[in-house]
Amino acid sequence: MLRTADRVADQATRGVIVPNLFIDGAWVASSAALESDVVNPFDQSVIAKVDEAAPDDVDRAVAAARRAFDAGDWARVPAAERADVLDRVADLLVWNRRQVAHTETLDTGKTLTESRADVDDVVKVFRYYAGLADKEAGRVVETGNPGAVSRIVYEPVGVCALIAPWNYPLLQMAWKVAPALAAGNTVVAKPSEVTPLTTIRLVELLAEAGAPAGVVNLVLGRGPQVGQRLVEHADVDMVSFTGGLATGRRVMQAAAATVKKVALELGGKNPNIVFADADLETALDYALMAVFLHAGQVCSAGARLLVQEEVYDDFVAEVARRADRIRLGNGLDEGTESGPLVSAEHRAKVERYVETGLAEGARLLAGGRRPDEPELQAGFFYRPTVFADCRRGMRVVQEETFGPILTAERFRDEAEAVALGNDTPYGLAGAVWTGDAGRGQRVAARLRHGTIWINDYHPYLPQAEWGGFKQSGVGRELGPTGLAEYRDAKHIYQNIDPKPLRWFAG
Ligand code: NDP
């Protein structure tokens, strides 16, 4: 466990600076001396103590962001200069890649391979929004009147509260920070209390890259206190939230009181549909990665496997056989294929879903238990779990378990595959595996999810919109729409030859 002095000494290796709240360009401690432990999910060791914001700290962070926004300096700076700051952040992340990835693995338990990929993706996101910042400043509108000109300009929304979850702490925050700053907003970032370390690092890099005082602020602490206060705050203009469905509903409700703009990226229960005419070896290989990547703690996880009946039995049996062989371990060890779940609380939730699945009559083919290896007992590990003979109405099929649980169902034909794939309140992502190009396109067109992969799973691009249909969210991240979320359109109309109208005779 690191006491404050040790933490200062340690920052060179882990890149986490103290104190950890960043308000108006300065690192400050919690005004109420609140601290919380950050725990490594691999062995429950406390890897850092971080400050927890008191209500006053949240208010000061919002006030700093408000002042910086209202002063107008950042919004009025030429967009190309804002882009330079984002580009420098990308450079700094490249230089610090090893250290940032290491910190992310310590904090989340994910493998180093995954953490490195996250950092690389974040670099691309900063570069993408740097490139987009000075494009599309607005448009000229035809007025139908030669005596008038009219144009639309895009302005920043204002003070944005950015609230991110624990599964992709750095990446999810970057998806918000980069477009918000590119558009000229000021921000108050709040990572999950469970995984704050790489966000602290990101804010440090933003400051180093030249983000002016007050433009980027950071508060740490528990969601229901710190997050809720941000959402309710009258001086916050917009909330961009990524997290669970239940919390998303609360955020939307709380934001209603001040009619804030809200962007929500919520959960998913994502169908991975395999037709008998697919390249089955490739589909099988991807089916495992689709669901068990990061121990299933992925919003777009392919947790609902739908397999055409003529190949269902063999396909699902082989998925289970391979799931049983996934090597669990310390994310820092290069041989590890999957790390632990993020917390004891989260593992307990996953275990409840396994019990629910069994009670509902699902047939357990793999996992369904904690691992036996002595070296894994201190971590929050759970074996990759495969349930066969699942039916559409089961809770384990309908609800997001957010853990290493795969449910398998069989379908007869294209129509049934689409019906099952859409039979969920969520609409985040899905995949279709087929050797028939026309079928791939037909199914993709009929699935009500924000991203559809054909003969692939999980790739996303900074330049392509990401987000959910139905209860998976409101709004989009990434792509041009991801920038538009952080802008308001203003119509400026000018009469170039004003004369009295004589509307009233008077
Ligand atoms: P939560 O909804 O529990 O938390 C998300 C964030 O909201 C955290 O920072 C949390 O803080 C904060 N928070 C909690 N309560 C409130 C509140 N009342 N007001 C404001 N903020 C609050 O989600 P998880 O962290 O458990 O993340 C997992 C969820 O995120 C999954 O459902 C997953 O599908 C979803 N997700 C969606 C993605 C997408 O792109 N659609 C991507 C990644 C994840 P704290 O943790 O400190 O309590």
mmCIF file with all atom_site columns, N, CA and C and ligand atoms in Angstrom, residues 163-168 172 175 190-194 221-229 231 241-245 247-248 250-251 265-268 298-300 400 402 426 428 466-467 472 477, ligand 1:
data_model
loop_
_atom_site.group_PDB
_atom_site.id
_atom_site.type_symbol
_atom_site.label_atom_id
_atom_site.label_alt_id
_atom_site.label_comp_id
_atom_site.label_asym_id
_atom_site.label_entity_id
_atom_site.label_seq_id
_atom_site.pdbx_PDB_ins_code
_atom_site.Cartn_x
_atom_site.Cartn_y
_atom_site.Cartn_z
_atom_site.occupancy
_atom_site.B_iso_or_equiv
_atom_site.pdbx_formal_charge
_atom_site.auth_seq_id
_atom_site.auth_comp_id
_atom_site.auth_asym_id
_atom_site.auth_atom_id
_atom_site.pdbx_PDB_model_num
ATOM   1   N N   . ILE A 1 163 ? -18.581 11.212 -17.807 1.00 0.00 ? 163 ILE A N   1
ATOM   2   C CA  . ILE A 1 163 ? -18.615 10.148 -16.789 1.00 0.00 ? 163 ILE A CA  1
ATOM   3   C C   . ILE A 1 163 ? -18.371 8.802  -17.483 1.00 0.00 ? 163 ILE A C   1
ATOM   4   N N   . ALA A 1 164 ? -17.321 8.102  -17.040 1.00 0.00 ? 164 ALA A N   1
ATOM   5   C CA  . ALA A 1 164 ? -16.895 6.883  -17.745 1.00 0.00 ? 164 ALA A CA  1
ATOM   6   C C   . ALA A 1 164 ? -16.899 5.671  -16.811 1.00 0.00 ? 164 ALA A C   1
ATOM   7   N N   . PRO A 1 165 ? -17.016 4.474  -17.389 1.00 0.00 ? 165 PRO A N   1
ATOM   8   C CA  . PRO A 1 165 ? -17.066 3.241  -16.587 1.00 0.00 ? 165 PRO A CA  1
ATOM   9   C C   . PRO A 1 165 ? -15.683 2.622  -16.371 1.00 0.00 ? 165 PRO A C   1
ATOM   10  N N   . TRP A 1 166 ? -15.668 1.454  -15.724 1.00 0.00 ? 166 TRP A N   1
ATOM   11  C CA  . TRP A 1 166 ? -14.406 0.840  -15.324 1.00 0.00 ? 166 TRP A CA  1
ATOM   12  C C   . TRP A 1 166 ? -13.866 -0.171 -16.323 1.00 0.00 ? 166 TRP A C   1
ATOM   13  N N   . ASN A 1 167 ? -14.608 -0.537 -17.346 1.00 0.00 ? 167 ASN A N   1
ATOM   14  C CA  . ASN A 1 167 ? -14.113 -1.632 -18.193 1.00 0.00 ? 167 ASN A CA  1
ATOM   15  C C   . ASN A 1 167 ? -13.083 -1.154 -19.219 1.00 0.00 ? 167 ASN A C   1
ATOM   16  N N   . TYR A 1 168 ? -13.309 0.042  -19.770 1.00 0.00 ? 168 TYR A N   1
ATOM   17  C CA  . TYR A 1 168 ? -12.324 0.660  -20.674 1.00 0.00 ? 168 TYR A CA  1
ATOM   18  C C   . TYR A 1 168 ? -12.078 2.075  -20.179 1.00 0.00 ? 168 TYR A C   1
ATOM   19  N N   . GLN A 1 172 ? -12.748 4.911  -22.915 1.00 0.00 ? 172 GLN A N   1
ATOM   20  C CA  . GLN A 1 172 ? -14.073 5.548  -22.878 1.00 0.00 ? 172 GLN A CA  1
ATOM   21  C C   . GLN A 1 172 ? -13.962 7.035  -22.561 1.00 0.00 ? 172 GLN A C   1
ATOM   22  N N   . TRP A 1 175 ? -12.848 8.861  -25.733 1.00 0.00 ? 175 TRP A N   1
ATOM   23  C CA  . TRP A 1 175 ? -13.924 9.031  -26.714 1.00 0.00 ? 175 TRP A CA  1
ATOM   24  C C   . TRP A 1 175 ? -14.743 10.291 -26.421 1.00 0.00 ? 175 TRP A C   1
ATOM   25  N N   . LYS A 1 190 ? -15.089 12.535 -14.823 1.00 0.00 ? 190 LYS A N   1
ATOM   26  C CA  . LYS A 1 190 ? -15.216 11.667 -13.639 1.00 0.00 ? 190 LYS A CA  1
ATOM   27  C C   . LYS A 1 190 ? -15.120 10.201 -14.065 1.00 0.00 ? 190 LYS A C   1
ATOM   28  N N   . PRO A 1 191 ? -13.958 9.587  -13.802 1.00 0.00 ? 191 PRO A N   1
ATOM   29  C CA  . PRO A 1 191 ? -13.839 8.163  -14.095 1.00 0.00 ? 191 PRO A CA  1
ATOM   30  C C   . PRO A 1 191 ? -14.532 7.350  -13.018 1.00 0.00 ? 191 PRO A C   1
ATOM   31  N N   . SER A 1 192 ? -14.639 6.044  -13.240 1.00 0.00 ? 192 SER A N   1
ATOM   32  C CA  . SER A 1 192 ? -15.168 5.183  -12.181 1.00 0.00 ? 192 SER A CA  1
ATOM   33  C C   . SER A 1 192 ? -14.203 5.189  -11.003 1.00 0.00 ? 192 SER A C   1
ATOM   34  N N   . GLU A 1 193 ? -14.757 5.179  -9.797  1.00 0.00 ? 193 GLU A N   1
ATOM   35  C CA  . GLU A 1 193 ? -13.899 5.128  -8.603  1.00 0.00 ? 193 GLU A CA  1
ATOM   36  C C   . GLU A 1 193 ? -13.062 3.844  -8.592  1.00 0.00 ? 193 GLU A C   1
ATOM   37  N N   . VAL A 1 194 ? -13.530 2.825  -9.314  1.00 0.00 ? 194 VAL A N   1
ATOM   38  C CA  . VAL A 1 194 ? -12.846 1.530  -9.318  1.00 0.00 ? 194 VAL A CA  1
ATOM   39  C C   . VAL A 1 194 ? -11.543 1.595  -10.126 1.00 0.00 ? 194 VAL A C   1
ATOM   40  N N   . GLY A 1 221 ? -14.221 9.911  -7.332  1.00 0.00 ? 221 GLY A N   1
ATOM   41  C CA  . GLY A 1 221 ? -15.122 9.561  -6.231  1.00 0.00 ? 221 GLY A CA  1
ATOM   42  C C   . GLY A 1 221 ? -16.293 8.742  -6.716  1.00 0.00 ? 221 GLY A C   1
ATOM   43  N N   . ARG A 1 222 ? -17.174 8.463  -5.793  1.00 0.00 ? 222 ARG A N   1
ATOM   44  C CA  . ARG A 1 222 ? -18.273 7.526  -6.067  1.00 0.00 ? 222 ARG A CA  1
ATOM   45  C C   . ARG A 1 222 ? -19.343 8.138  -6.968  1.00 0.00 ? 222 ARG A C   1
ATOM   46  N N   . GLY A 1 223 ? -19.876 7.279  -7.815  1.00 0.00 ? 223 GLY A N   1
ATOM   47  C CA  . GLY A 1 223 ? -20.878 7.733  -8.765  1.00 0.00 ? 223 GLY A CA  1
ATOM   48  C C   . GLY A 1 223 ? -22.092 8.387  -8.130  1.00 0.00 ? 223 GLY A C   1
ATOM   49  N N   . PRO A 1 224 ? -22.725 7.703  -7.151  1.00 0.00 ? 224 PRO A N   1
ATOM   50  C CA  . PRO A 1 224 ? -23.962 8.278  -6.600  1.00 0.00 ? 224 PRO A CA  1
ATOM   51  C C   . PRO A 1 224 ? -23.740 9.624  -5.898  1.00 0.00 ? 224 PRO A C   1
ATOM   52  N N   . GLN A 1 225 ? -22.504 9.917  -5.491  1.00 0.00 ? 225 GLN A N   1
ATOM   53  C CA  . GLN A 1 225 ? -22.235 11.220 -4.874  1.00 0.00 ? 225 GLN A CA  1
ATOM   54  C C   . GLN A 1 225 ? -21.645 12.186 -5.925  1.00 0.00 ? 225 GLN A C   1
ATOM   55  N N   . VAL A 1 226 ? -20.430 11.886 -6.339  1.00 0.00 ? 226 VAL A N   1
ATOM   56  C CA  . VAL A 1 226 ? -19.710 12.816 -7.213  1.00 0.00 ? 226 VAL A CA  1
ATOM   57  C C   . VAL A 1 226 ? -20.374 12.906 -8.591  1.00 0.00 ? 226 VAL A C   1
ATOM   58  N N   . GLY A 1 227 ? -20.694 11.728 -9.156  1.00 0.00 ? 227 GLY A N   1
ATOM   59  C CA  . GLY A 1 227 ? -21.310 11.715 -10.488 1.00 0.00 ? 227 GLY A CA  1
ATOM   60  C C   . GLY A 1 227 ? -22.672 12.394 -10.468 1.00 0.00 ? 227 GLY A C   1
ATOM   61  N N   . GLN A 1 228 ? -23.463 12.030 -9.477  1.00 0.00 ? 228 GLN A N   1
ATOM   62  C CA  . GLN A 1 228 ? -24.820 12.583 -9.382  1.00 0.00 ? 228 GLN A CA  1
ATOM   63  C C   . GLN A 1 228 ? -24.779 14.098 -9.220  1.00 0.00 ? 228 GLN A C   1
ATOM   64  N N   . ARG A 1 229 ? -23.834 14.586 -8.427  1.00 0.00 ? 229 ARG A N   1
ATOM   65  C CA  . ARG A 1 229 ? -23.747 16.045 -8.211  1.00 0.00 ? 229 ARG A CA  1
ATOM   66  C C   . ARG A 1 229 ? -23.428 16.760 -9.530  1.00 0.00 ? 229 ARG A C   1
ATOM   67  N N   . VAL A 1 231 ? -24.218 15.684 -12.502 1.00 0.00 ? 231 VAL A N   1
ATOM   68  C CA  . VAL A 1 231 ? -25.385 15.601 -13.388 1.00 0.00 ? 231 VAL A CA  1
ATOM   69  C C   . VAL A 1 231 ? -26.451 16.622 -12.971 1.00 0.00 ? 231 VAL A C   1
ATOM   70  N N   . PHE A 1 241 ? -22.368 10.258 -20.688 1.00 0.00 ? 241 PHE A N   1
ATOM   71  C CA  . PHE A 1 241 ? -22.268 9.171  -19.718 1.00 0.00 ? 241 PHE A CA  1
ATOM   72  C C   . PHE A 1 241 ? -22.110 7.840  -20.427 1.00 0.00 ? 241 PHE A C   1
ATOM   73  N N   . THR A 1 242 ? -21.169 7.033  -19.992 1.00 0.00 ? 242 THR A N   1
ATOM   74  C CA  . THR A 1 242 ? -21.099 5.633  -20.422 1.00 0.00 ? 242 THR A CA  1
ATOM   75  C C   . THR A 1 242 ? -21.165 4.768  -19.175 1.00 0.00 ? 242 THR A C   1
ATOM   76  N N   . GLY A 1 243 ? -22.079 3.817  -19.183 1.00 0.00 ? 243 GLY A N   1
ATOM   77  C CA  . GLY A 1 243 ? -22.236 2.969  -18.010 1.00 0.00 ? 243 GLY A CA  1
ATOM   78  C C   . GLY A 1 243 ? -23.424 2.052  -18.190 1.00 0.00 ? 243 GLY A C   1
ATOM   79  N N   . GLY A 1 244 ? -23.920 1.550  -17.086 1.00 0.00 ? 244 GLY A N   1
ATOM   80  C CA  . GLY A 1 244 ? -25.014 0.584  -17.119 1.00 0.00 ? 244 GLY A CA  1
ATOM   81  C C   . GLY A 1 244 ? -26.376 1.242  -17.371 1.00 0.00 ? 244 GLY A C   1
ATOM   82  N N   . LEU A 1 245 ? -27.332 0.403  -17.752 1.00 0.00 ? 245 LEU A N   1
ATOM   83  C CA  . LEU A 1 245 ? -28.670 0.894  -18.101 1.00 0.00 ? 245 LEU A CA  1
ATOM   84  C C   . LEU A 1 245 ? -29.368 1.564  -16.909 1.00 0.00 ? 245 LEU A C   1
ATOM   85  N N   . THR A 1 247 ? -28.098 2.969  -14.247 1.00 0.00 ? 247 THR A N   1
ATOM   86  C CA  . THR A 1 247 ? -27.484 4.266  -13.925 1.00 0.00 ? 247 THR A CA  1
ATOM   87  C C   . THR A 1 247 ? -27.824 5.282  -15.015 1.00 0.00 ? 247 THR A C   1
ATOM   88  N N   . GLY A 1 248 ? -27.840 4.824  -16.256 1.00 0.00 ? 248 GLY A N   1
ATOM   89  C CA  . GLY A 1 248 ? -28.185 5.718  -17.366 1.00 0.00 ? 248 GLY A CA  1
ATOM   90  C C   . GLY A 1 248 ? -29.568 6.327  -17.189 1.00 0.00 ? 248 GLY A C   1
ATOM   91  N N   . ARG A 1 250 ? -31.046 6.832  -14.340 1.00 0.00 ? 250 ARG A N   1
ATOM   92  C CA  . ARG A 1 250 ? -30.951 7.819  -13.246 1.00 0.00 ? 250 ARG A CA  1
ATOM   93  C C   . ARG A 1 250 ? -30.337 9.123  -13.750 1.00 0.00 ? 250 ARG A C   1
ATOM   94  N N   . VAL A 1 251 ? -29.323 8.994  -14.590 1.00 0.00 ? 251 VAL A N   1
ATOM   95  C CA  . VAL A 1 251 ? -28.646 10.185 -15.132 1.00 0.00 ? 251 VAL A CA  1
ATOM   96  C C   . VAL A 1 251 ? -29.643 11.004 -15.954 1.00 0.00 ? 251 VAL A C   1
ATOM   97  N N   . GLU A 1 265 ? -24.210 6.176  -23.460 1.00 0.00 ? 265 GLU A N   1
ATOM   98  C CA  . GLU A 1 265 ? -23.732 4.913  -24.048 1.00 0.00 ? 265 GLU A CA  1
ATOM   99  C C   . GLU A 1 265 ? -23.949 3.848  -22.988 1.00 0.00 ? 265 GLU A C   1
ATOM   100 N N   . LEU A 1 266 ? -24.941 3.005  -23.193 1.00 0.00 ? 266 LEU A N   1
ATOM   101 C CA  . LEU A 1 266 ? -25.304 2.058  -22.127 1.00 0.00 ? 266 LEU A CA  1
ATOM   102 C C   . LEU A 1 266 ? -24.902 0.640  -22.515 1.00 0.00 ? 266 LEU A C   1
ATOM   103 N N   . GLY A 1 267 ? -25.561 -0.334 -21.962 1.00 0.00 ? 267 GLY A N   1
ATOM   104 C CA  . GLY A 1 267 ? -25.105 -1.708 -22.155 1.00 0.00 ? 267 GLY A CA  1
ATOM   105 C C   . GLY A 1 267 ? -25.549 -2.315 -23.466 1.00 0.00 ? 267 GLY A C   1
ATOM   106 N N   . GLY A 1 268 ? -25.341 -3.625 -23.563 1.00 0.00 ? 268 GLY A N   1
ATOM   107 C CA  . GLY A 1 268 ? -25.766 -4.353 -24.752 1.00 0.00 ? 268 GLY A CA  1
ATOM   108 C C   . GLY A 1 268 ? -25.982 -5.814 -24.422 1.00 0.00 ? 268 GLY A C   1
ATOM   109 N N   . VAL A 1 298 ? -17.307 -6.290 -21.611 1.00 0.00 ? 298 VAL A N   1
ATOM   110 C CA  . VAL A 1 298 ? -17.271 -5.447 -22.808 1.00 0.00 ? 298 VAL A CA  1
ATOM   111 C C   . VAL A 1 298 ? -18.721 -5.186 -23.209 1.00 0.00 ? 298 VAL A C   1
ATOM   112 N N   . CYS A 1 299 ? -19.047 -3.907 -23.424 1.00 0.00 ? 299 CYS A N   1
ATOM   113 C CA  . CYS A 1 299 ? -20.447 -3.580 -23.710 1.00 0.00 ? 299 CYS A CA  1
ATOM   114 C C   . CYS A 1 299 ? -20.946 -4.261 -24.979 1.00 0.00 ? 299 CYS A C   1
ATOM   115 N N   . SER A 1 300 ? -20.015 -4.488 -25.934 1.00 0.00 ? 300 SER A N   1
ATOM   116 C CA  . SER A 1 300 ? -20.423 -5.097 -27.203 1.00 0.00 ? 300 SER A CA  1
ATOM   117 C C   . SER A 1 300 ? -20.139 -6.593 -27.230 1.00 0.00 ? 300 SER A C   1
ATOM   118 N N   . GLU A 1 400 ? -27.904 -8.072 -19.457 1.00 0.00 ? 400 GLU A N   1
ATOM   119 C CA  . GLU A 1 400 ? -26.465 -7.970 -19.640 1.00 0.00 ? 400 GLU A CA  1
ATOM   120 C C   . GLU A 1 400 ? -25.772 -8.489 -18.382 1.00 0.00 ? 400 GLU A C   1
ATOM   121 N N   . PHE A 1 402 ? -22.461 -8.921 -18.237 1.00 0.00 ? 402 PHE A N   1
ATOM   122 C CA  . PHE A 1 402 ? -21.186 -8.203 -18.233 1.00 0.00 ? 402 PHE A CA  1
ATOM   123 C C   . PHE A 1 402 ? -20.059 -9.060 -17.662 1.00 0.00 ? 402 PHE A C   1
ATOM   124 N N   . TYR A 1 426 ? -32.001 -4.133 -25.631 1.00 0.00 ? 426 TYR A N   1
ATOM   125 C CA  . TYR A 1 426 ? -30.782 -3.430 -26.029 1.00 0.00 ? 426 TYR A CA  1
ATOM   126 C C   . TYR A 1 426 ? -30.657 -3.369 -27.549 1.00 0.00 ? 426 TYR A C   1
ATOM   127 N N   . LEU A 1 428 ? -27.070 -2.503 -29.137 1.00 0.00 ? 428 LEU A N   1
ATOM   128 C CA  . LEU A 1 428 ? -25.733 -1.920 -29.293 1.00 0.00 ? 428 LEU A CA  1
ATOM   129 C C   . LEU A 1 428 ? -24.977 -2.490 -30.492 1.00 0.00 ? 428 LEU A C   1
ATOM   130 N N   . TRP A 1 466 ? -20.343 5.124  -33.163 1.00 0.00 ? 466 TRP A N   1
ATOM   131 C CA  . TRP A 1 466 ? -20.553 4.021  -32.220 1.00 0.00 ? 466 TRP A CA  1
ATOM   132 C C   . TRP A 1 466 ? -21.672 4.424  -31.272 1.00 0.00 ? 466 TRP A C   1
ATOM   133 N N   . GLY A 1 467 ? -22.638 3.524  -31.074 1.00 0.00 ? 467 GLY A N   1
ATOM   134 C CA  . GLY A 1 467 ? -23.695 3.844  -30.117 1.00 0.00 ? 467 GLY A CA  1
ATOM   135 C C   . GLY A 1 467 ? -24.854 2.893  -30.279 1.00 0.00 ? 467 GLY A C   1
ATOM   136 N N   . SER A 1 472 ? -29.928 0.878  -25.514 1.00 0.00 ? 472 SER A N   1
ATOM   137 C CA  . SER A 1 472 ? -28.464 0.931  -25.418 1.00 0.00 ? 472 SER A CA  1
ATOM   138 C C   . SER A 1 472 ? -27.941 2.359  -25.435 1.00 0.00 ? 472 SER A C   1
ATOM   139 N N   . GLU A 1 477 ? -21.030 8.185  -30.244 1.00 0.00 ? 477 GLU A N   1
ATOM   140 C CA  . GLU A 1 477 ? -19.649 8.603  -30.057 1.00 0.00 ? 477 GLU A CA  1
ATOM   141 C C   . GLU A 1 477 ? -18.893 8.228  -31.327 1.00 0.00 ? 477 GLU A C   1
HETATM 142 P P1  . NDP B 2 .   ? -22.137 2.173  -13.888 1.00 0.00 ? 1   NDP B P1  1
HETATM 143 O O1  . NDP B 2 .   ? -23.382 2.579  -14.547 1.00 0.00 ? 1   NDP B O1  1
HETATM 144 O O2  . NDP B 2 .   ? -22.207 1.569  -12.547 1.00 0.00 ? 1   NDP B O2  1
HETATM 145 O O3  . NDP B 2 .   ? -21.110 3.380  -13.762 1.00 0.00 ? 1   NDP B O3  1
HETATM 146 C C1  . NDP B 2 .   ? -20.688 4.153  -14.855 1.00 0.00 ? 1   NDP B C1  1
HETATM 147 C C2  . NDP B 2 .   ? -20.140 5.458  -14.342 1.00 0.00 ? 1   NDP B C2  1
HETATM 148 O O4  . NDP B 2 .   ? -21.205 6.203  -13.745 1.00 0.00 ? 1   NDP B O4  1
HETATM 149 C C3  . NDP B 2 .   ? -19.080 5.326  -13.261 1.00 0.00 ? 1   NDP B C3  1
HETATM 150 O O5  . NDP B 2 .   ? -18.157 6.387  -13.358 1.00 0.00 ? 1   NDP B O5  1
HETATM 151 C C4  . NDP B 2 .   ? -19.900 5.472  -11.992 1.00 0.00 ? 1   NDP B C4  1
HETATM 152 O O6  . NDP B 2 .   ? -19.113 5.877  -10.896 1.00 0.00 ? 1   NDP B O6  1
HETATM 153 C C5  . NDP B 2 .   ? -20.872 6.545  -12.409 1.00 0.00 ? 1   NDP B C5  1
HETATM 154 N N1  . NDP B 2 .   ? -22.111 6.611  -11.648 1.00 0.00 ? 1   NDP B N1  1
HETATM 155 C C6  . NDP B 2 .   ? -22.675 5.664  -10.852 1.00 0.00 ? 1   NDP B C6  1
HETATM 156 N N2  . NDP B 2 .   ? -23.826 6.120  -10.327 1.00 0.00 ? 1   NDP B N2  1
HETATM 157 C C7  . NDP B 2 .   ? -23.999 7.375  -10.804 1.00 0.00 ? 1   NDP B C7  1
HETATM 158 C C8  . NDP B 2 .   ? -25.002 8.370  -10.630 1.00 0.00 ? 1   NDP B C8  1
HETATM 159 N N3  . NDP B 2 .   ? -26.073 8.165  -9.863  1.00 0.00 ? 1   NDP B N3  1
HETATM 160 N N4  . NDP B 2 .   ? -24.866 9.549  -11.263 1.00 0.00 ? 1   NDP B N4  1
HETATM 161 C C9  . NDP B 2 .   ? -23.804 9.776  -12.069 1.00 0.00 ? 1   NDP B C9  1
HETATM 162 N N5  . NDP B 2 .   ? -22.806 8.879  -12.268 1.00 0.00 ? 1   NDP B N5  1
HETATM 163 C C10 . NDP B 2 .   ? -22.905 7.681  -11.642 1.00 0.00 ? 1   NDP B C10 1
HETATM 164 O O7  . NDP B 2 .   ? -21.447 1.212  -14.935 1.00 0.00 ? 1   NDP B O7  1
HETATM 165 P P2  . NDP B 2 .   ? -20.166 0.367  -14.740 1.00 0.00 ? 1   NDP B P2  1
HETATM 166 O O8  . NDP B 2 .   ? -19.027 1.225  -14.310 1.00 0.00 ? 1   NDP B O8  1
HETATM 167 O O9  . NDP B 2 .   ? -20.544 -0.807 -13.922 1.00 0.00 ? 1   NDP B O9  1
HETATM 168 O O10 . NDP B 2 .   ? -19.848 -0.047 -16.251 1.00 0.00 ? 1   NDP B O10 1
HETATM 169 C C11 . NDP B 2 .   ? -20.418 -1.111 -16.848 1.00 0.00 ? 1   NDP B C11 1
HETATM 170 C C12 . NDP B 2 .   ? -21.536 -0.675 -17.775 1.00 0.00 ? 1   NDP B C12 1
HETATM 171 O O11 . NDP B 2 .   ? -21.063 0.230  -18.769 1.00 0.00 ? 1   NDP B O11 1
HETATM 172 C C13 . NDP B 2 .   ? -22.081 -1.852 -18.547 1.00 0.00 ? 1   NDP B C13 1
HETATM 173 O O12 . NDP B 2 .   ? -23.470 -1.860 -18.519 1.00 0.00 ? 1   NDP B O12 1
HETATM 174 C C14 . NDP B 2 .   ? -21.575 -1.626 -19.961 1.00 0.00 ? 1   NDP B C14 1
HETATM 175 O O13 . NDP B 2 .   ? -22.364 -2.211 -20.945 1.00 0.00 ? 1   NDP B O13 1
HETATM 176 C C15 . NDP B 2 .   ? -21.549 -0.149 -20.042 1.00 0.00 ? 1   NDP B C15 1
HETATM 177 N N6  . NDP B 2 .   ? -20.635 0.270  -21.108 1.00 0.00 ? 1   NDP B N6  1
HETATM 178 C C16 . NDP B 2 .   ? -21.174 0.742  -22.286 1.00 0.00 ? 1   NDP B C16 1
HETATM 179 C C17 . NDP B 2 .   ? -20.352 1.064  -23.344 1.00 0.00 ? 1   NDP B C17 1
HETATM 180 C C18 . NDP B 2 .   ? -20.919 1.574  -24.631 1.00 0.00 ? 1   NDP B C18 1
HETATM 181 O O14 . NDP B 2 .   ? -20.144 2.010  -25.480 1.00 0.00 ? 1   NDP B O14 1
HETATM 182 N N7  . NDP B 2 .   ? -22.216 1.558  -24.830 1.00 0.00 ? 1   NDP B N7  1
HETATM 183 C C19 . NDP B 2 .   ? -18.898 0.929  -23.243 1.00 0.00 ? 1   NDP B C19 1
HETATM 184 C C20 . NDP B 2 .   ? -18.453 0.449  -21.980 1.00 0.00 ? 1   NDP B C20 1
HETATM 185 C C21 . NDP B 2 .   ? -19.318 0.131  -20.955 1.00 0.00 ? 1   NDP B C21 1
HETATM 186 P P3  . NDP B 2 .   ? -18.513 4.802  -9.871  1.00 0.00 ? 1   NDP B P3  1
HETATM 187 O O15 . NDP B 2 .   ? -18.076 3.612  -10.676 1.00 0.00 ? 1   NDP B O15 1
HETATM 188 O O16 . NDP B 2 .   ? -17.386 5.543  -9.269  1.00 0.00 ? 1   NDP B O16 1
HETATM 189 O O17 . NDP B 2 .   ? -19.600 4.481  -8.919  1.00 0.00 ? 1   NDP B O17 1
#
